[in-house]
PDB file of C-alpha atoms and ligand atoms in Angstrom:
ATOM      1  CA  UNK A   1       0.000   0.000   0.000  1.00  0.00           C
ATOM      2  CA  UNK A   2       1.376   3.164  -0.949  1.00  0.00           C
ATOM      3  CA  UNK A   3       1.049   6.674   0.415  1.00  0.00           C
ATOM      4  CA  UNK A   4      -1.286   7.843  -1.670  1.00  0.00           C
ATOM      5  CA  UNK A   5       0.698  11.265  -2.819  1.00  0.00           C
ATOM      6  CA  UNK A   6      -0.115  12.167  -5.971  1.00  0.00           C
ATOM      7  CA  UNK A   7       2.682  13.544  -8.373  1.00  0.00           C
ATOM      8  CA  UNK A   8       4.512  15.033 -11.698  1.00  0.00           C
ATOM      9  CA  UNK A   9       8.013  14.629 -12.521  1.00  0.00           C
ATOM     10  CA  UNK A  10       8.744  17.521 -15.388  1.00  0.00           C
ATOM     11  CA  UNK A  11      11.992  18.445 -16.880  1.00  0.00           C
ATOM     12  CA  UNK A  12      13.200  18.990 -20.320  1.00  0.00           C
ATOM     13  CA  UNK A  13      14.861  16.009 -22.217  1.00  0.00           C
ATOM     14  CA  UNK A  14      17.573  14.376 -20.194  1.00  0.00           C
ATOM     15  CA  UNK A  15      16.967  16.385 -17.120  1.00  0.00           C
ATOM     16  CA  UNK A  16      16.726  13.015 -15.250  1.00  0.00           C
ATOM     17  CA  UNK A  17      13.327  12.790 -14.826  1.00  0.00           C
ATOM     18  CA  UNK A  18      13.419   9.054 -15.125  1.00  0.00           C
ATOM     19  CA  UNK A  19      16.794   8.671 -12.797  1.00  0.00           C
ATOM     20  CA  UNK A  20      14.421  10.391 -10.156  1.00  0.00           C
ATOM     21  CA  UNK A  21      11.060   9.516 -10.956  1.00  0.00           C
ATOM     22  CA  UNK A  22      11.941   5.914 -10.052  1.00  0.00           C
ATOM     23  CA  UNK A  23      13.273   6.709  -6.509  1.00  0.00           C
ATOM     24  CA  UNK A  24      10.699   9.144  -5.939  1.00  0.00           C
ATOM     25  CA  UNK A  25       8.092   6.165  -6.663  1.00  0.00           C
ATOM     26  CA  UNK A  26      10.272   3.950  -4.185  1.00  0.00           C
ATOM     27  CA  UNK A  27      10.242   6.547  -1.556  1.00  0.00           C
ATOM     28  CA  UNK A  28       6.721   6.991  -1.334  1.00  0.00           C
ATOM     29  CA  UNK A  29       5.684   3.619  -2.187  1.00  0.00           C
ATOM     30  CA  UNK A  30       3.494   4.448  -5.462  1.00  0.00           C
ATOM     31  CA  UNK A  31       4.099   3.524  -9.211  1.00  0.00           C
ATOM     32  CA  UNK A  32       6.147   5.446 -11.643  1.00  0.00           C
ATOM     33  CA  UNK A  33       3.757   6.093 -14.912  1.00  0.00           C
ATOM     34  CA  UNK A  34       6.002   7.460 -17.655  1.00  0.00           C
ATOM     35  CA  UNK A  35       4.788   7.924 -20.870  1.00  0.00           C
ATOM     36  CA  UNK A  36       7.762   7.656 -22.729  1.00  0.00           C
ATOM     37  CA  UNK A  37       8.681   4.342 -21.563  1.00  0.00           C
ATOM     38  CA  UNK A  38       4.728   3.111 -22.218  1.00  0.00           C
ATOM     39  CA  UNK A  39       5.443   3.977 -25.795  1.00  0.00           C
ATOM     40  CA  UNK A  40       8.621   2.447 -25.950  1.00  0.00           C
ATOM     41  CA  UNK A  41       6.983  -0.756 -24.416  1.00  0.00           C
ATOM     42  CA  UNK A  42       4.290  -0.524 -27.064  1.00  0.00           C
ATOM     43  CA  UNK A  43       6.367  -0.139 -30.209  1.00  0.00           C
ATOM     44  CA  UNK A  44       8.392  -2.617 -28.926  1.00  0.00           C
ATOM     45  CA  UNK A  45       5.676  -5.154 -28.621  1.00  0.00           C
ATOM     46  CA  UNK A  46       4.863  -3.798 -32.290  1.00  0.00           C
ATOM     47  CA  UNK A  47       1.252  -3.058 -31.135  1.00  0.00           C
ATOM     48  CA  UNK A  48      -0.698  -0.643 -34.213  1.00  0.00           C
ATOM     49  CA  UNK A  49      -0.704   1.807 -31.688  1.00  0.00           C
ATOM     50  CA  UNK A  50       3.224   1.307 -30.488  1.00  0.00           C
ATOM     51  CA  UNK A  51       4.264   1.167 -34.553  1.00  0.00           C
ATOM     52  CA  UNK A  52       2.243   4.682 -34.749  1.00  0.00           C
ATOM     53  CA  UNK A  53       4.292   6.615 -31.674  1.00  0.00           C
ATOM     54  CA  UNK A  54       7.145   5.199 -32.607  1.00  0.00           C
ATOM     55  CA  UNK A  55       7.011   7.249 -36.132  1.00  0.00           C
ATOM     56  CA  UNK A  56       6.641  10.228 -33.920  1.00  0.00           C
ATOM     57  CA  UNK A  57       8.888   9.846 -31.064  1.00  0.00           C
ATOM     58  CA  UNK A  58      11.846   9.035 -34.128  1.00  0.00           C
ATOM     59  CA  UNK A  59      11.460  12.320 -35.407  1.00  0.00           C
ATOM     60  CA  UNK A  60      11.561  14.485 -31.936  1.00  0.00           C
ATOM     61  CA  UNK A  61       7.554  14.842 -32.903  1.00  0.00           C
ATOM     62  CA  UNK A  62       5.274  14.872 -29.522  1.00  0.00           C
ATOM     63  CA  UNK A  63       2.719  12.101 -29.650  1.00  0.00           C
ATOM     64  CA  UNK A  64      -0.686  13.821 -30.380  1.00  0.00           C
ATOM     65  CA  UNK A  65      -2.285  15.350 -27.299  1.00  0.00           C
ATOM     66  CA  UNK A  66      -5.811  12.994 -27.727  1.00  0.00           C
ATOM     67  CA  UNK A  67      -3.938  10.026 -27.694  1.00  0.00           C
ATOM     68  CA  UNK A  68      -1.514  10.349 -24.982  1.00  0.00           C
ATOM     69  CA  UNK A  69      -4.399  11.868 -22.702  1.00  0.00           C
ATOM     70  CA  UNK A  70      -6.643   8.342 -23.417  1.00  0.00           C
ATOM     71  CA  UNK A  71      -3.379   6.479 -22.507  1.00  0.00           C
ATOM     72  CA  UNK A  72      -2.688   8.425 -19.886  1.00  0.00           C
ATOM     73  CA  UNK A  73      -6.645   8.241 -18.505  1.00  0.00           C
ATOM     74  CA  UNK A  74      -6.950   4.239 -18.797  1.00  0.00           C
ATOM     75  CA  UNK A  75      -3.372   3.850 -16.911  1.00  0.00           C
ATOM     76  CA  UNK A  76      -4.310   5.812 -14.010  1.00  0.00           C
ATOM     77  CA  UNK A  77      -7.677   4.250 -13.537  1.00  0.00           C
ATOM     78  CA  UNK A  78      -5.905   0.751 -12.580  1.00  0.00           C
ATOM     79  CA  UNK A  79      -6.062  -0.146  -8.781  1.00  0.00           C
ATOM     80  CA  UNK A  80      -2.568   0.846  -8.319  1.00  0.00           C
ATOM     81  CA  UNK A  81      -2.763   4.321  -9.674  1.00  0.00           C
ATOM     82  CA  UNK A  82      -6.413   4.708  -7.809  1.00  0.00           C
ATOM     83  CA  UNK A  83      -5.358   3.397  -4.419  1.00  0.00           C
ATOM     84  CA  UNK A  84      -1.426   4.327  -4.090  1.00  0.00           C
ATOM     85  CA  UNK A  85      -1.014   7.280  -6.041  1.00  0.00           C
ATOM     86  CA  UNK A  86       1.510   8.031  -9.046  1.00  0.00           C
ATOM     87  CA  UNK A  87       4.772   9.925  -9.883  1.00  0.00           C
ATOM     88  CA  UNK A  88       3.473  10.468 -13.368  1.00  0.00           C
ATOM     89  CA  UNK A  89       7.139  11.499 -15.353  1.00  0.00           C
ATOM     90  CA  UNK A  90       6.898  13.254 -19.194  1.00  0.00           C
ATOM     91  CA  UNK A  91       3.364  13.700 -18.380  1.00  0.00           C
ATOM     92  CA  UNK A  92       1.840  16.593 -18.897  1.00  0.00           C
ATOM     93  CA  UNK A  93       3.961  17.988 -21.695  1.00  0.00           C
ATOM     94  CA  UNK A  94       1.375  20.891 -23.655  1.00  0.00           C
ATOM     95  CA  UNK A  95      -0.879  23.130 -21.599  1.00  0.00           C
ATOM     96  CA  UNK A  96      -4.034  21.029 -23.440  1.00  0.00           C
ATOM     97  CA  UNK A  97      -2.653  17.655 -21.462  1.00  0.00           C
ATOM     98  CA  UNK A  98      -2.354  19.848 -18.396  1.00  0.00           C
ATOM     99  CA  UNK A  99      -5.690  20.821 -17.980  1.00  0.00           C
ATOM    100  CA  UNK A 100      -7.054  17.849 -19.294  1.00  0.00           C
ATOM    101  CA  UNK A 101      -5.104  16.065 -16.250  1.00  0.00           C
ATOM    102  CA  UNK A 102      -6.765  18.721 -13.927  1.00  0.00           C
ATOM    103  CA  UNK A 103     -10.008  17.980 -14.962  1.00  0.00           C
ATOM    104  CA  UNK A 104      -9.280  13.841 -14.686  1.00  0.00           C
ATOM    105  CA  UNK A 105      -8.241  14.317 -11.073  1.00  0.00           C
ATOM    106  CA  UNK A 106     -10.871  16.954 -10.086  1.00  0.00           C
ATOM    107  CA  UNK A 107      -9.837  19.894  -7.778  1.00  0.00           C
ATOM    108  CA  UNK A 108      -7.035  19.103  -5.009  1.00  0.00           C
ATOM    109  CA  UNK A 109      -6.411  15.951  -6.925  1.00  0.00           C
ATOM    110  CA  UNK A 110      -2.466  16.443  -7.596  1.00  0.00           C
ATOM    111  CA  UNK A 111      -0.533  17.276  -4.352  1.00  0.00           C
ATOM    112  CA  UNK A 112       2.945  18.688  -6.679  1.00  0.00           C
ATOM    113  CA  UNK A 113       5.100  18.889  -9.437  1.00  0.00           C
ATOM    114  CA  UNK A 114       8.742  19.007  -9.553  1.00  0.00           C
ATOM    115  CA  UNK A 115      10.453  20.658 -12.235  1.00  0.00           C
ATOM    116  CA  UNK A 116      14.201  19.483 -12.378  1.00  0.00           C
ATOM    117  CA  UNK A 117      15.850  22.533 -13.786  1.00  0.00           C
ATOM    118  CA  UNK A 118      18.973  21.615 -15.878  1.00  0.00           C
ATOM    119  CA  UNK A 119      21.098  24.081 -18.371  1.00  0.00           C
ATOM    120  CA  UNK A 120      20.777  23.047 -22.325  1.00  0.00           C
ATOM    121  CA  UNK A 121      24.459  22.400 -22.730  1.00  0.00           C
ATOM    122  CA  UNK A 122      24.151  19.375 -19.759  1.00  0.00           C
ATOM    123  CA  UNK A 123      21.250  17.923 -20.869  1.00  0.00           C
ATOM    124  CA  UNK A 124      22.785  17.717 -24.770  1.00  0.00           C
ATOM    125  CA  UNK A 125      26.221  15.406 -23.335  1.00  0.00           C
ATOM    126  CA  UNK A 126      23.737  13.431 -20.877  1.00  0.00           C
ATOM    127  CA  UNK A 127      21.769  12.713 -23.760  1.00  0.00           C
ATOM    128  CA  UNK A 128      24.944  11.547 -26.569  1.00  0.00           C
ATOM    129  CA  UNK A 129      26.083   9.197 -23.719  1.00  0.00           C
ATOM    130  CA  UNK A 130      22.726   7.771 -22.275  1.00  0.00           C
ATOM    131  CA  UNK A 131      22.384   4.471 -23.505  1.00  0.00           C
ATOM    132  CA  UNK A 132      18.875   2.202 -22.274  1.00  0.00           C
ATOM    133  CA  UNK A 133      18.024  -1.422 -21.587  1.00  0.00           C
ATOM    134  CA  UNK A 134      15.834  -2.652 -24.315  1.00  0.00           C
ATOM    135  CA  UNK A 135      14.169  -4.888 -22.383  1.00  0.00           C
ATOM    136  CA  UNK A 136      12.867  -3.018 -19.018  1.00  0.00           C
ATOM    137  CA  UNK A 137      14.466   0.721 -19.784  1.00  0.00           C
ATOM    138  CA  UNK A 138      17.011   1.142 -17.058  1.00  0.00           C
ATOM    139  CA  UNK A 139      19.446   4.020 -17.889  1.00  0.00           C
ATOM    140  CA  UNK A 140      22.769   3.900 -18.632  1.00  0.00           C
ATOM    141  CA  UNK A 141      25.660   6.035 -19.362  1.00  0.00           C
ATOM    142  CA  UNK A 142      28.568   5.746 -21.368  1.00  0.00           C
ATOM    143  CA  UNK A 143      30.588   7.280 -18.390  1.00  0.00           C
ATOM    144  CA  UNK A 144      28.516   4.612 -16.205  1.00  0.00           C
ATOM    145  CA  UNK A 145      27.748   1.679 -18.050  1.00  0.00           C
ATOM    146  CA  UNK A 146      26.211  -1.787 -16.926  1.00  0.00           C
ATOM    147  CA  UNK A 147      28.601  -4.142 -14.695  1.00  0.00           C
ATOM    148  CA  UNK A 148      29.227  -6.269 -18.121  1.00  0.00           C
ATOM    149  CA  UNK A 149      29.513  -5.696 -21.832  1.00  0.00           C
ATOM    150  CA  UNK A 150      26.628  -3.750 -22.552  1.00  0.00           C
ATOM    151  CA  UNK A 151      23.979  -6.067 -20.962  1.00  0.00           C
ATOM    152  CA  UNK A 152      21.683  -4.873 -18.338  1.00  0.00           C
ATOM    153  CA  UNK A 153      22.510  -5.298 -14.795  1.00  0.00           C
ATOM    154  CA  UNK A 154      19.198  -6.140 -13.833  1.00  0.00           C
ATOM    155  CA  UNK A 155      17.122  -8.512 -16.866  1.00  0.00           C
ATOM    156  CA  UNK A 156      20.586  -9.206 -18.942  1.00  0.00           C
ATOM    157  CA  UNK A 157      18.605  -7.131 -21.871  1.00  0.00           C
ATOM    158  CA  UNK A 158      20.300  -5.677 -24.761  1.00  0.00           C
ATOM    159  CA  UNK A 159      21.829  -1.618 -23.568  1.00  0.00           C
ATOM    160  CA  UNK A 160      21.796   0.665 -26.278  1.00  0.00           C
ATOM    161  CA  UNK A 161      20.794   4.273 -27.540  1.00  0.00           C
ATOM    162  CA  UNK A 162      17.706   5.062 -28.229  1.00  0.00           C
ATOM    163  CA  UNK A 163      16.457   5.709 -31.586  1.00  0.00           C
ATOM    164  CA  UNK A 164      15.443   9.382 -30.067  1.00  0.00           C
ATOM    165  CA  UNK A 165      18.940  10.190 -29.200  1.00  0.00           C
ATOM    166  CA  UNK A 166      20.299  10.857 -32.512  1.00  0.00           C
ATOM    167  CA  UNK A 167      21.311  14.720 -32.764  1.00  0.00           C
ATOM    168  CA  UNK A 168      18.487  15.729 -35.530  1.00  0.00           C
ATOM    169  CA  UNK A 169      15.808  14.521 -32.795  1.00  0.00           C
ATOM    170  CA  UNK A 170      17.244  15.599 -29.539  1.00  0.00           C
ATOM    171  CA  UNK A 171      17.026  19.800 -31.507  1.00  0.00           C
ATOM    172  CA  UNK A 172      13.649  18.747 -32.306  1.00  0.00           C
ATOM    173  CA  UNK A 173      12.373  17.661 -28.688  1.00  0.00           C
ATOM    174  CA  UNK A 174      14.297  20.607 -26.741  1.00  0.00           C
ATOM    175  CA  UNK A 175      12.325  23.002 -29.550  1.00  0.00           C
ATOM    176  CA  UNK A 176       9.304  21.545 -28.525  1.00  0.00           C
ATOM    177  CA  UNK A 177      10.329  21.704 -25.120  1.00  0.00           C
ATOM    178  CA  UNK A 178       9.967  25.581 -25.271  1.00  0.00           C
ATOM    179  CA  UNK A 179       7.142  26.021 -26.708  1.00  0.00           C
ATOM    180  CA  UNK A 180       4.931  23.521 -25.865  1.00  0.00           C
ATOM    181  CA  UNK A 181       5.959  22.443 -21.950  1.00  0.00           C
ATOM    182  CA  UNK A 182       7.437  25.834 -21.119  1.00  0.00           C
ATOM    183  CA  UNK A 183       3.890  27.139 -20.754  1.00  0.00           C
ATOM    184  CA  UNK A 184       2.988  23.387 -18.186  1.00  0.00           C
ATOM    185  CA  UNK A 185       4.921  25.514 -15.842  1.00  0.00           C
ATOM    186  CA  UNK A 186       3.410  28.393 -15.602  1.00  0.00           C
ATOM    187  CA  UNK A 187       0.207  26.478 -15.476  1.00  0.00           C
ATOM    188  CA  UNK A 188       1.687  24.995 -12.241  1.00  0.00           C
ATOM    189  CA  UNK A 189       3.155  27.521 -10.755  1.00  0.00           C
ATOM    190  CA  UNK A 190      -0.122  29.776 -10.952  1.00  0.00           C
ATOM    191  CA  UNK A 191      -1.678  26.821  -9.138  1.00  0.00           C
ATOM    192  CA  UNK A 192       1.067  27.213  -6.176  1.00  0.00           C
ATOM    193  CA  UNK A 193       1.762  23.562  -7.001  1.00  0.00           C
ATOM    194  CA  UNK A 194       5.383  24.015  -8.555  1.00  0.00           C
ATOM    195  CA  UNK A 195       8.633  23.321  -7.009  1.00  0.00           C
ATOM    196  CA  UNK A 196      11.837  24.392  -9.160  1.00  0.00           C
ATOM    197  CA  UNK A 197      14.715  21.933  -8.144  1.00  0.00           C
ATOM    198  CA  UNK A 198      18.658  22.533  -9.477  1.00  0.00           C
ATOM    199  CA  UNK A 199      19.508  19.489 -11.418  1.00  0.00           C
ATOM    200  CA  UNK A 200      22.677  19.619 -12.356  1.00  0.00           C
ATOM    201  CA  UNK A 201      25.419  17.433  -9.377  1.00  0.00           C
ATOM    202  CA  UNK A 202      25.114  14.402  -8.011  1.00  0.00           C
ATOM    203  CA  UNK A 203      22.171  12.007  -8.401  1.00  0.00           C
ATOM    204  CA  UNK A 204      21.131  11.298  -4.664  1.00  0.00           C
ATOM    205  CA  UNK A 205      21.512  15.200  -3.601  1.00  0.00           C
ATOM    206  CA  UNK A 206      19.001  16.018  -6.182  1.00  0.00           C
ATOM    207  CA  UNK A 207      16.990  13.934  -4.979  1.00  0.00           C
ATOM    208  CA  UNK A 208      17.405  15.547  -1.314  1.00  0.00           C
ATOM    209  CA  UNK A 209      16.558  18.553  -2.899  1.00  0.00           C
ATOM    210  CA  UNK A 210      13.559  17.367  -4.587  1.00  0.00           C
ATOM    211  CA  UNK A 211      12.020  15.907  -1.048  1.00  0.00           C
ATOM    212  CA  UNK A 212      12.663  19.174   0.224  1.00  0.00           C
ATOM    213  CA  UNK A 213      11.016  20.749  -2.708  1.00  0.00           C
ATOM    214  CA  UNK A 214       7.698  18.949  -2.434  1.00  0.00           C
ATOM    215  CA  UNK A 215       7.433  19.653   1.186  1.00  0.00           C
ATOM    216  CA  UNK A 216       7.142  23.392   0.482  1.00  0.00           C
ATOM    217  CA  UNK A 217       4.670  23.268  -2.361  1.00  0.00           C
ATOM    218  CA  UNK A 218       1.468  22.032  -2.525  1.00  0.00           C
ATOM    219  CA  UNK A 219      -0.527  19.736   0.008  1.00  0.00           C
ATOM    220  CA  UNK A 220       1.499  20.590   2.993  1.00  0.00           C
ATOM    221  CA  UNK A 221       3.182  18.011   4.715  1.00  0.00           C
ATOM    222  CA  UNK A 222       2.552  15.361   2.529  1.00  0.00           C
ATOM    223  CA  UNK A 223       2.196  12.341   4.088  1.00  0.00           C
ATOM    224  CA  UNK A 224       4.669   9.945   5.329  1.00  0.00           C
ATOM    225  CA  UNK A 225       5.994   7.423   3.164  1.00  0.00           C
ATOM    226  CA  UNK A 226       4.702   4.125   4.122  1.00  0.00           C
ATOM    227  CA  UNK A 227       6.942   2.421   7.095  1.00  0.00           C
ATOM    228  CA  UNK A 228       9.553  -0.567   4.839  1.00  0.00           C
ATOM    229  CA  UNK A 229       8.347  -3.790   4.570  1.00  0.00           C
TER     230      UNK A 229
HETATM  231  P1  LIG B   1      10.459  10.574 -22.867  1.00  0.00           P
HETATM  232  O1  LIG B   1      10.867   9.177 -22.829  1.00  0.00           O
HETATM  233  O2  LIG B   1       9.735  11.147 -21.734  1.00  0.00           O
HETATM  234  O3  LIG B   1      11.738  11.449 -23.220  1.00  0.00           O
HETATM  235  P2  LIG B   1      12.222  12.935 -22.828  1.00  0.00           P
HETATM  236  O4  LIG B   1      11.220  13.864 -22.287  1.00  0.00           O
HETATM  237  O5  LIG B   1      12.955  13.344 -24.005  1.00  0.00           O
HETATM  238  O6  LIG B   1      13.070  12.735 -21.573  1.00  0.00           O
HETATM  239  P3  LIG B   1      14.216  11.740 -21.454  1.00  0.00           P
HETATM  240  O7  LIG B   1      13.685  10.380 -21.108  1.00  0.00           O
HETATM  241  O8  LIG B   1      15.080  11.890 -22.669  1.00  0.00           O
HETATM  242  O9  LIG B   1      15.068  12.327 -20.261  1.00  0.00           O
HETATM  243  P4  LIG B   1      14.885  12.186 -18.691  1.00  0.00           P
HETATM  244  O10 LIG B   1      14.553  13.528 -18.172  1.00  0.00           O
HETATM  245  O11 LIG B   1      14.017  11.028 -18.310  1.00  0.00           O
HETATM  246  O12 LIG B   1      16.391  11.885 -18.266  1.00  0.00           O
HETATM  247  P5  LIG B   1      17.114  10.541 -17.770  1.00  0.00           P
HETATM  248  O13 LIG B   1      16.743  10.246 -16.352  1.00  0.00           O
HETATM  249  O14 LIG B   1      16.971   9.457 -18.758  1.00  0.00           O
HETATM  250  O15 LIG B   1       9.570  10.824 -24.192  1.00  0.00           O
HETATM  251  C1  LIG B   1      10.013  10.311 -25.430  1.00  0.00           C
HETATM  252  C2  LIG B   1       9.060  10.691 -26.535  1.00  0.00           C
HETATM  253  O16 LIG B   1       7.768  10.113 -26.290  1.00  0.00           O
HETATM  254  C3  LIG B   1       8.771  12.186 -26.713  1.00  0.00           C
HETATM  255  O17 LIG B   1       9.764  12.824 -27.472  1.00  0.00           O
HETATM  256  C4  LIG B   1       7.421  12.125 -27.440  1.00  0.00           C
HETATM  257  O18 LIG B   1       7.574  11.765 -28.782  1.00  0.00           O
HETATM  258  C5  LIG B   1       6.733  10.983 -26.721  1.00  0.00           C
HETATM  259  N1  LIG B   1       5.987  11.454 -25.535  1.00  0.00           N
HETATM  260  C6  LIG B   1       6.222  11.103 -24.234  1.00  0.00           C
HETATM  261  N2  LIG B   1       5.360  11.723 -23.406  1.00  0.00           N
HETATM  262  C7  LIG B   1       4.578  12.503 -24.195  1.00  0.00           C
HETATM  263  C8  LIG B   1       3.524  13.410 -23.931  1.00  0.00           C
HETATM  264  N3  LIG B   1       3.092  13.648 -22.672  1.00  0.00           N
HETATM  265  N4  LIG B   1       2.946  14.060 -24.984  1.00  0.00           N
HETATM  266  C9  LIG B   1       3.350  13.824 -26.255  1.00  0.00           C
HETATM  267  N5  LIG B   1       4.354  12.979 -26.563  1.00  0.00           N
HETATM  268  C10 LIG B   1       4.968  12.323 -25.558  1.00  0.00           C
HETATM  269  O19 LIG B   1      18.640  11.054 -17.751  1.00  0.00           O
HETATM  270  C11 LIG B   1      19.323  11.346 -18.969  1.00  0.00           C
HETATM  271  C12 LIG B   1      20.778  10.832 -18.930  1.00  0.00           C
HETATM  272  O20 LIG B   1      21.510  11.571 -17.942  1.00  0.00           O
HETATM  273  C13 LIG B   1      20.935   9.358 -18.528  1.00  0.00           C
HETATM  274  O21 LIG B   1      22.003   8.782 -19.222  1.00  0.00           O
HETATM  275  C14 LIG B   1      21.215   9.420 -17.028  1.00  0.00           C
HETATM  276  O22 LIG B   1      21.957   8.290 -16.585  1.00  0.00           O
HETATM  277  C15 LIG B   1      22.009  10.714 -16.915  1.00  0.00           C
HETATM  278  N6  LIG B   1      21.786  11.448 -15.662  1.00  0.00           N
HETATM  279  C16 LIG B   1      20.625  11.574 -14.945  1.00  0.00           C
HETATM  280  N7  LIG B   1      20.814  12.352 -13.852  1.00  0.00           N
HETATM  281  C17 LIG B   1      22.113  12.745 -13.875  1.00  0.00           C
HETATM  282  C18 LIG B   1      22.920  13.562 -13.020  1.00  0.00           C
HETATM  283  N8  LIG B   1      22.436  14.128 -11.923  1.00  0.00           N
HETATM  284  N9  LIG B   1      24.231  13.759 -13.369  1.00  0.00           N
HETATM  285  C19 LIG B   1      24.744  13.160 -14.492  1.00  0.00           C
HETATM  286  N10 LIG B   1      24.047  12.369 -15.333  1.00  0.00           N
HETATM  287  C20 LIG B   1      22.743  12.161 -15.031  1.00  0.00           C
HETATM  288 MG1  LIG B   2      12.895   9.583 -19.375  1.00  0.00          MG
HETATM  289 ZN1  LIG B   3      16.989  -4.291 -18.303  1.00  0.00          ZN
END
């Protein structure tokens, strides 16, 4: 049983959202939703629908807003989602998915969202040297790769750069990143629920940060992460 907090994870591309979504979702006991990596699951299980976002998500090209929001509205409906609570991360990403997430969750329904605040220059060499497990998406780096020739540490999977990390698309995304999620912050912010976190040093003082970050925005305190099992 999770805690039941309720929140977003937003960040330009290669920010780390992902690298801290997942320990947010440990801390608090809830599941990490990210869109991304449903896509990526979906093309890679060749589904129509996965075949479709994958043309998009190639080309830097945001997934269009109607489909990601019924995605989106069907994964956060599961028992999980309802009962525990989510760290949804790359979710909302246009000012459309934003308010169509506000009316999904009614009023008070989202307790915060973190923006991990990273300069353009970092996020373009985190990005050349990320490299991901095929299988289950674990990140890698080229400065810190898995334990043994370029297989995942945890499932053995094939590690290797995503199809979206190619130069042409990475321009693309961080374009869209300014003028389509630039304005999900604002949004945010004029709803007091924004906390702006430095996310450029080490992974786990980030994360520090970002704890301290939630507890100033938002529903204040939010509650204790459930007690380890
Ligand atoms: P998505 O998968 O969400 O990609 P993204 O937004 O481009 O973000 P990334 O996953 O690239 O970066 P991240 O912030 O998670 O960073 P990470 O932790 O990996 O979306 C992909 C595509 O799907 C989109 O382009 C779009 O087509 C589609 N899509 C998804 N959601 C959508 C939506 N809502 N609407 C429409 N379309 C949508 O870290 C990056 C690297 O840096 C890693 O190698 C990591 O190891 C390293 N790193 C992390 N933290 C640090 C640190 N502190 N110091 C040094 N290195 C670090
Ligand atoms: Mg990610
Ligand atoms: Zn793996």
């Amino acid at each position: 049983m999770g805690s039941g907090v309720r929140l977003l994870v937003l960040g330009k591309q290669g920010a780390g959202k992902g690298t801290q979504a997942v320990r947010i979702a440990r801390h608090y006991g809830v599941p990490h939703i990210s869109t991304g990596d449903m896509f990526r699951a979906a093309a890679a299980a060749r589904t129509p629908f996965g075949l479709k976002a994958k043309e998009y998500m190639k080309r830097g090209e945001l997934v269009p807003d109607d489909v990601v929001i019924g995605v989106v509205a069907e994964r956060l409906a599961k028992d999980d989602a309802v009962d525990d609570g989510f760290v949804l991360d790359g979710f909302p990403r246009t000012r459309v998915q934003a308010e169509e997430l506000q009316r999904l969750l009614g009023p008070g329904g989202l307790d915060a969202a973190v923006d991990i605040d990273v300069p353009t220059e970092v996020v373009l060499d985190r990005i050349s040297g990320r490299r991901v497990c095929r299988t289950c998406g674990a990140t890698y780096h080229v400065d810190h790769p898995p334990k043994v020739d370029w297989l995942c540490d945890k499932d053995g999977g094939d590690v290797v750069q995503r199809d979206d990390d190619k130069p042409e698309s990475v321009q693309r995304r961080l374009e869209l990143y300014e003028q389509d999620t630039r304005p999900v912050l604002e949004f945010y912010d004029g709803l007091n629920l924004l906390a702006t976190i430095d996310g450029v040093g080490d992974p786990d003082d980030i994360f520090g940060r970002i704890l301290d970050g939630l507890a100033s925005v938002g529903r204040s305190p939010l509650p204790a992460p459930p007690a380890p099992q």
